[in-house]
Amino acid sequence: MDRIRIVGGNPLNGTIPISGAKNAALPLMVAGLLTDEKLILENVPRLADVSQLQRILGNHGIDITVNGKRRGDDANAGQTLEIDARVIVDTTAPYELVSKMRASFWVIGPLLARMGEAKVSLPGGCAIGTRPVDLHIAALEALGAEIEIDAGYVLARAPKGLKGGRIVFPKVTVGATHTALMAASLADGETVIENAAREPEIVDVADCINAMGGRIEGQGTSTIRITGVPRLRGARHSVLPDRIETGTYAMAVAMTGGDVLLSGARADLLETALDTLREAGAEISVSNEGLRVKRNGAGISPVTVTTEPFPGFPTDLQAQLMALTTRARGTSHITETIFENRFMHVQELARLGARIHLDGETATIEGVERLKGAPVMATDLRASVSLVIGALAAEGESMIHRVYHLDRGFERLEEKLSACGAEIERLAG
Ligand SMILES: CC(=O)N[C@H]1[C@@H](OP(=O)(O)OP(=O)(O)OC[C@H]2O[C@@H](n3ccc(=O)[nH]c3=O)[C@H](O)[C@@H]2O)O[C@H](CO)[C@@H](O)[C@@H]1O
Ligand SMILES: C=C(OP(=O)(O)O)C(=O)O
């Protein structure tokens, strides 16, 4: 298993290109199942999760052509995927494939809407809580589907097709909003989703479905209205920049000090996180090229933050913020309200010398003057990158084990950081 070796202490200076968003690219690929014409997705990041979803879609008989880089292409350009779901040969998504990743469960919406049936294994994904799928199921039932759960599989049927309906989510859920949106796009009649997730990735998927001939209104607000259409056509769509990757590198710069341009980043996708970073002492400016993050001289100030659905502070940046606050001049408080078990990074950050006390859903972080390099273990995607941030500022060498978690969501992480002066390398095996 690969490891990452980091010798901390260097400030970051230079430019980091921001890739397409994993959490938009994955549902957009799934949306390819909604049409028998080609869906062309640009700016797709090169990630393990994207390759895994290619395998899952391949299992349904979908052809995916990946246009690689050609000479003269920008080295940082994302890949272009042509998804051709003309024929769906199999409506089962098996355990072996779906258990590896959360977003693969979302094939249930389009398969059911287009084929009238789907059999999808209960999903996997980062181990950050129980992560049930009851709200996906309730949404599909509201559209007239009959659902059974048997031997670890969700069996969904709608032999006469789905019908528009009213879906009221009792809590904000990104995944079930994706499921409802995709299924309702091909249902007969109008669907209203109340308390819908407002995340930018939902907007990206809704915009893409509209480019395919869908009729969705209200994406980005809590009420989404979808008028179902009998069929969707092909389209070309570019994946929006990754706000979590953006926030992660912004926190890395705030941690090490330095001056980095996050090229291609969009500030409007992470205003709350940027406000928190400013409070912590980073200077952030926005230009046509992206976001510039600086911290020179000033120390890190403590912050108090609670994770919330968009536009609040994202849970996917909680671990990275915690790494940053380990070196603040004072005590920070971070409350995680989205996932009940998203604190796996706490004990690993402690190996670097962090002082963190956990009490239920709140972590109290007493800033320390210095962190010291140590061997640590990556436990899930964002926890892993919080260890990278910690190690970049720690004295001496850190070795991060189980880095396959990182490869799920960060494209060319070592390359991007070492180009800005970090001492970081991947050791194979
Ligand atoms: C691939 C992807 O985009 N993953 C993101 C997605 O995950 P995911 O879509 O799994 O997260 P949700 O927004 O659905 O989860 C929010 C909360 O709702 C609960 N819930 C969800 C569905 C359900 O049927 N029943 C239920 O109780 C979850 O356990 C959690 O407590 O949104 C999360 C919240 O922003 C992010 O951290 C993940 O990075
Ligand atoms: C939790 C995440 O991913 P997943 O939902 O696929 O586990 C994430 O992207 O931080």
XYZ file of C-alpha atoms and ligand atoms in Angstrom:
478
model
C 0.000 0.000 0.000
C 1.334 3.441 -0.922
C 2.431 5.873 1.757
C 3.039 9.595 1.683
C 6.140 11.059 3.297
C 6.079 14.699 4.314
C 8.797 16.772 5.909
C 7.035 19.763 7.398
C 8.018 23.358 7.849
C 8.020 24.844 4.348
C 5.615 27.660 3.510
C 3.535 27.191 0.349
C 4.095 29.651 -2.488
C 2.931 29.460 -6.098
C -0.161 28.319 -7.978
C -2.409 25.313 -7.386
C -4.895 24.504 -10.141
C -8.311 23.445 -8.832
C -9.834 20.347 -10.439
C -13.453 19.594 -11.281
C -15.580 18.672 -8.257
C -15.711 14.983 -7.362
C -19.128 15.378 -5.771
C -20.549 16.927 -8.940
C -18.723 14.701 -11.442
C -20.082 11.510 -9.837
C -23.818 12.379 -9.961
C -23.308 13.925 -13.416
C -21.913 10.596 -14.634
C -24.943 8.873 -13.096
C -27.199 11.350 -14.928
C -25.774 9.899 -18.154
C -28.108 6.930 -17.510
C -31.109 9.199 -18.058
C -30.667 9.435 -21.824
C -30.026 7.134 -24.775
C -27.949 9.888 -26.379
C -24.377 10.890 -25.514
C -23.697 12.979 -22.422
C -20.311 14.659 -22.745
C -18.773 15.777 -19.457
C -15.759 18.066 -19.433
C -13.422 18.949 -16.565
C -13.891 15.556 -14.892
C -11.177 15.003 -12.255
C -8.862 11.983 -12.475
C -9.822 10.218 -9.269
C -10.220 6.677 -7.999
C -13.954 7.325 -7.398
C -14.436 8.394 -11.016
C -12.732 5.210 -12.274
C -14.810 3.125 -9.891
C -18.033 4.701 -11.142
C -16.895 4.040 -14.719
C -16.704 0.353 -13.774
C -20.155 0.466 -12.181
C -21.729 2.148 -15.219
C -19.848 -0.309 -17.454
C -21.568 -3.116 -15.586
C -24.935 -1.691 -16.684
C -23.680 -1.860 -20.281
C -22.839 1.826 -20.597
C -20.002 2.807 -22.943
C -17.691 5.459 -21.580
C -14.989 6.967 -23.733
C -12.300 8.886 -21.921
C -10.508 11.526 -23.928
C -7.015 11.664 -22.549
C -4.548 14.487 -22.825
C -2.998 15.334 -26.151
C 0.295 17.087 -26.811
C -0.124 20.787 -26.223
C -3.104 20.343 -23.883
C -2.990 22.129 -20.547
C -1.463 19.621 -18.102
C -4.088 20.622 -15.547
C -7.124 20.242 -17.767
C -9.610 17.656 -16.550
C -10.606 14.702 -18.651
C -13.604 14.579 -20.969
C -15.948 11.610 -20.614
C -18.450 10.613 -23.277
C -21.166 8.593 -21.614
C -23.276 6.545 -23.973
C -26.197 4.808 -22.245
C -27.998 3.874 -25.483
C -28.445 0.362 -24.177
C -28.809 -0.587 -20.521
C -28.186 -4.308 -20.331
C -28.437 -4.834 -16.596
C -30.434 -2.972 -13.929
C -28.541 -4.544 -11.010
C -25.725 -2.684 -9.247
C -23.902 -5.408 -7.292
C -22.504 -5.290 -3.763
C -18.886 -5.782 -4.911
C -19.022 -2.494 -6.830
C -21.469 -0.336 -4.859
C -20.012 -1.121 -1.422
C -16.866 0.838 -2.313
C -18.530 4.171 -2.772
C -21.558 6.155 -1.754
C -22.461 7.894 -5.013
C -22.831 4.589 -6.848
C -26.133 4.030 -5.000
C -27.540 6.995 -6.880
C -27.911 4.908 -10.082
C -31.185 3.785 -8.506
C -33.030 6.981 -9.573
C -32.241 6.991 -13.301
C -32.409 3.184 -13.671
C -35.863 3.116 -12.135
C -37.054 6.129 -14.115
C -35.802 4.833 -17.453
C -36.131 1.071 -17.092
C -38.952 0.738 -14.548
C -36.785 -1.357 -12.220
C -33.507 -1.316 -10.319
C -31.757 -3.612 -7.876
C -29.009 -1.762 -6.068
C -26.844 -2.913 -3.184
C -26.896 -0.806 -0.043
C -23.936 1.572 -0.441
C -20.515 2.100 1.137
C -18.488 5.317 1.146
C -16.508 7.036 3.865
C -17.090 5.476 7.292
C -18.277 8.674 8.962
C -21.628 7.568 10.356
C -24.438 5.100 9.746
C -25.487 6.822 6.501
C -28.901 5.208 5.893
C -30.766 5.465 2.567
C -34.301 5.726 3.993
C -34.811 9.210 2.539
C -33.814 8.053 -0.973
C -36.392 5.294 -0.614
C -39.093 7.627 0.715
C -38.483 9.999 -2.210
C -38.835 7.209 -4.770
C -41.971 5.935 -3.020
C -43.444 9.440 -3.216
C -43.004 9.105 -6.990
C -44.958 5.844 -7.010
C -42.153 3.273 -6.796
C -42.631 -0.017 -4.943
C -39.593 -0.751 -2.816
C -38.401 -3.820 -0.959
C -35.154 -4.429 0.862
C -33.854 -7.940 0.587
C -30.472 -9.492 1.347
C -28.634 -6.175 1.372
C -30.249 -4.958 -1.840
C -32.864 -2.295 -2.507
C -35.330 -3.603 -5.097
C -37.288 -0.812 -6.741
C -40.070 -1.237 -9.280
C -42.305 1.131 -11.202
C -43.783 -1.048 -13.949
C -46.122 1.693 -15.126
C -43.501 4.424 -14.806
C -42.946 7.025 -12.091
C -45.481 9.763 -11.371
C -44.711 13.279 -10.152
C -45.296 13.821 -6.432
C -44.509 15.938 -3.391
C -41.328 15.095 -1.497
C -40.706 16.752 1.861
C -37.321 15.862 3.298
C -37.258 15.895 7.122
C -33.556 16.787 6.958
C -31.322 18.167 4.252
C -29.769 15.365 2.240
C -27.558 15.865 -0.768
C -27.740 12.286 -1.993
C -31.514 11.868 -1.710
C -32.003 15.244 -3.423
C -29.906 13.896 -6.335
C -31.999 10.717 -6.398
C -35.286 12.641 -6.340
C -34.126 15.098 -8.993
C -33.009 12.433 -11.423
C -36.032 10.186 -10.945
C -38.519 13.065 -11.203
C -36.937 14.357 -14.435
C -38.424 11.392 -16.310
C -41.593 10.981 -14.204
C -45.045 11.776 -15.506
C -46.128 15.205 -14.211
C -44.808 17.706 -11.716
C -42.695 16.986 -8.628
C -41.979 19.426 -5.827
C -39.045 18.759 -3.503
C -39.267 20.658 -0.202
C -36.250 21.133 2.077
C -34.038 20.204 -0.875
C -30.255 20.392 -0.527
C -28.919 23.690 -1.887
C -25.358 22.507 -2.482
C -23.681 23.827 -5.669
C -23.275 20.229 -6.876
C -27.084 19.874 -6.902
C -27.295 23.024 -9.031
C -24.648 21.648 -11.407
C -26.589 18.411 -11.910
C -29.927 20.232 -12.346
C -28.347 22.595 -14.904
C -26.956 19.616 -16.806
C -30.337 17.853 -16.820
C -31.915 21.064 -18.114
C -29.305 21.156 -20.903
C -30.497 17.606 -21.694
C -34.036 18.936 -22.139
C -35.183 18.604 -18.522
C -37.488 21.104 -16.845
C -36.125 21.861 -13.389
C -36.613 25.145 -11.532
C -35.492 26.367 -8.126
C -32.175 24.493 -7.900
C -29.996 26.255 -5.340
C -33.068 27.000 -3.187
C -34.924 24.748 -0.724
C -37.834 24.175 -3.102
C -37.135 22.495 -6.417
C -39.893 22.012 -9.013
C -39.458 19.426 -11.712
C -41.781 18.908 -14.636
C -41.105 15.423 -15.932
C -40.397 14.919 -19.645
C -40.855 11.678 -21.645
C -37.207 11.595 -22.707
C -33.962 13.482 -22.253
C -31.386 14.056 -24.965
C -27.592 14.284 -25.025
C -25.692 17.383 -23.938
C -22.248 18.758 -23.189
C -21.533 20.015 -19.678
C -18.446 21.151 -17.800
C -18.087 20.079 -14.141
C -17.858 22.991 -11.697
C -14.628 23.530 -9.698
C -14.162 21.540 -6.503
C -15.028 23.766 -3.514
C -13.729 21.167 -1.051
C -10.374 20.892 -2.815
C -10.290 24.715 -2.880
C -11.006 24.990 0.844
C -8.486 22.261 1.628
C -5.588 24.015 -0.105
C -6.682 27.357 1.321
C -6.419 25.817 4.794
C -3.037 24.290 3.956
C -1.726 27.761 3.062
C -3.258 29.269 6.196
C -1.481 26.512 8.145
C 2.008 26.751 6.630
C 2.010 30.442 5.751
C 2.862 31.632 2.252
C 1.005 32.949 -0.761
C -0.840 30.718 -3.233
C -3.170 31.341 -6.159
C -5.874 28.667 -6.333
C -6.464 28.974 -10.046
C -9.926 28.247 -11.380
C -11.460 28.345 -7.877
C -14.817 30.076 -7.365
C -15.238 32.048 -4.131
C -19.040 31.979 -4.334
C -18.953 28.196 -3.750
C -17.412 28.494 -0.277
C -18.089 31.920 1.223
C -18.662 30.618 4.765
C -15.411 28.656 4.802
C -13.530 31.671 3.433
C -14.996 33.877 6.171
C -13.777 31.346 8.742
C -10.314 31.375 7.186
C -10.208 35.177 7.303
C -11.172 35.015 10.956
C -8.322 32.536 11.471
C -5.889 35.072 10.013
C -5.636 34.311 6.293
C -5.862 37.078 3.703
C -8.069 36.075 0.803
C -8.586 37.969 -2.412
C -10.660 37.082 -5.427
C -9.655 37.677 -9.041
C -10.626 36.455 -12.507
C -7.998 33.760 -12.192
C -9.320 32.345 -8.928
C -8.608 32.880 -5.248
C -5.404 34.058 -3.668
C -4.693 32.951 -0.115
C -1.924 34.464 1.989
C -0.708 34.286 5.536
C 2.526 36.063 6.248
C 3.716 36.867 9.726
C 0.424 36.856 11.620
C -0.380 33.826 13.780
C -3.450 31.616 13.464
C -6.451 32.825 15.494
C -8.852 30.364 17.143
C -12.365 29.945 15.677
C -15.734 28.510 16.673
C -17.511 26.705 13.858
C -20.510 24.422 13.383
C -20.936 22.345 10.230
C -24.191 22.864 8.360
C -25.745 22.151 4.991
C -24.851 24.668 2.245
C -24.412 27.637 2.510
C -23.103 26.854 6.024
C -19.641 25.557 6.844
C -19.273 22.202 5.017
C -18.730 18.973 6.911
C -16.280 17.994 4.149
C -13.928 20.761 5.398
C -14.328 20.056 9.110
C -11.275 17.810 9.477
C -9.059 20.230 7.526
C -10.184 23.159 9.704
C -9.452 21.109 12.794
C -5.902 20.513 11.558
C -5.493 24.268 11.109
C -6.786 25.112 14.578
C -4.318 22.724 16.231
C -1.772 25.540 15.846
C -4.041 28.462 16.710
C -3.130 30.886 19.480
C -5.983 29.883 21.751
C -8.887 27.456 21.995
C -11.204 26.608 19.091
C -14.523 24.756 19.107
C -15.761 22.712 16.164
C -19.211 21.099 16.197
C -20.095 18.429 13.632
C -23.845 18.251 13.026
C -24.076 16.306 9.753
C -22.380 12.974 10.492
C -22.276 11.371 13.927
C -18.879 9.728 13.553
C -16.747 12.179 11.648
C -13.941 12.627 14.130
C -11.603 9.798 13.122
C -8.854 12.343 12.456
C -8.779 13.418 16.119
C -6.627 10.574 17.391
C -4.328 10.750 14.375
C -3.830 14.527 14.737
C -3.021 13.804 18.383
C -0.050 11.717 17.187
C 1.345 14.923 15.706
C 0.989 16.602 19.089
C -2.448 18.191 18.715
C -4.508 18.745 21.877
C -8.120 17.923 21.126
C -10.882 17.025 23.523
C -14.066 15.424 22.207
C -17.405 15.825 23.901
C -20.284 14.419 21.866
C -20.497 16.339 18.641
C -18.110 19.102 19.712
C -14.326 19.087 19.595
C -12.368 21.569 21.683
C -8.959 22.236 20.232
C -6.316 23.872 22.366
C -3.774 25.336 19.987
C -0.154 24.270 20.479
C 3.005 26.092 19.476
C 4.474 23.168 17.557
C 3.409 19.906 15.936
C 5.937 17.111 15.512
C 6.096 14.659 12.604
C 4.887 11.095 13.296
C 3.525 8.023 11.507
C -0.243 8.434 11.062
C -3.057 6.520 9.413
C -5.557 7.856 6.889
C -9.061 6.701 7.873
C -11.341 8.427 5.381
C -11.038 10.928 2.588
C -11.182 14.293 4.337
C -9.576 12.957 7.539
C -6.604 11.885 5.409
C -6.065 15.303 3.960
C -6.303 16.873 7.414
C -3.264 14.771 8.313
C -1.466 16.120 5.255
C -2.215 19.670 6.458
C -0.972 18.807 9.952
C 2.176 17.151 8.610
C 2.999 20.125 6.334
C 3.371 22.288 9.437
C 4.905 19.667 11.742
C 8.591 19.605 12.524
C 10.387 16.681 10.912
C 9.041 13.694 9.024
C 5.515 12.291 8.962
C 4.512 9.119 7.161
C 0.851 8.839 6.164
C -0.365 5.277 5.702
C -3.418 4.018 3.737
C -3.376 6.874 1.268
C -5.837 5.142 -1.049
C -8.471 7.189 0.805
C -6.823 10.364 -0.509
C -6.797 9.094 -4.082
C -10.603 8.892 -3.987
C -10.895 12.659 -3.876
C -7.659 14.584 -4.475
C -6.121 14.689 -7.917
C -2.298 14.808 -8.015
C -2.096 16.036 -4.438
C 1.651 15.518 -4.008
C 2.395 17.188 -7.335
C 0.228 20.213 -6.574
C 1.755 20.719 -3.127
C 5.375 20.064 -4.074
C 5.082 22.593 -6.929
C 4.455 25.161 -4.164
C 7.482 24.171 -2.112
C 6.191 21.361 0.120
C 8.514 18.428 0.802
C 6.107 15.624 -0.012
C 6.520 12.348 -1.873
C 4.615 9.130 -2.456
C 6.355 5.896 -1.605
C 4.997 2.891 -3.444
C 4.215 -0.411 -1.746
C -20.555 11.777 -2.955
C -21.058 12.944 -2.203
O -21.533 13.913 -2.759
N -20.934 12.889 -0.885
C -21.345 14.021 -0.083
C -22.806 13.888 0.282
O -22.964 12.662 0.966
P -24.423 12.088 1.202
O -25.266 12.418 0.033
O -24.257 10.681 1.590
O -24.871 12.936 2.464
P -26.343 13.423 2.851
O -26.436 14.894 2.596
O -27.353 12.556 2.203
O -26.352 13.169 4.412
C -26.741 14.166 5.339
C -27.316 13.517 6.575
O -28.538 12.880 6.223
C -28.536 11.539 6.657
N -29.346 10.736 5.704
C -29.055 10.780 4.376
C -29.784 10.027 3.478
C -30.825 9.211 3.976
O -31.519 8.510 3.224
N -31.082 9.205 5.313
C -30.362 9.961 6.201
O -30.623 9.932 7.403
C -27.054 11.147 6.672
O -26.806 10.040 7.488
C -26.427 12.426 7.180
O -26.518 12.478 8.569
O -23.182 15.000 1.105
C -22.471 15.058 2.363
C -23.037 16.228 3.159
O -22.722 17.422 2.547
C -20.981 15.176 2.101
O -20.293 15.087 3.314
C -20.488 14.072 1.169
O -19.164 14.359 0.768
C -17.771 11.797 2.411
C -17.333 11.961 1.166
O -17.520 11.111 0.165
P -18.579 9.889 0.131
O -19.915 10.523 0.330
O -18.414 9.322 -1.239
O -18.194 8.931 1.204
C -16.572 13.168 0.792
O -16.498 13.472 -0.403
O -16.027 13.834 1.706
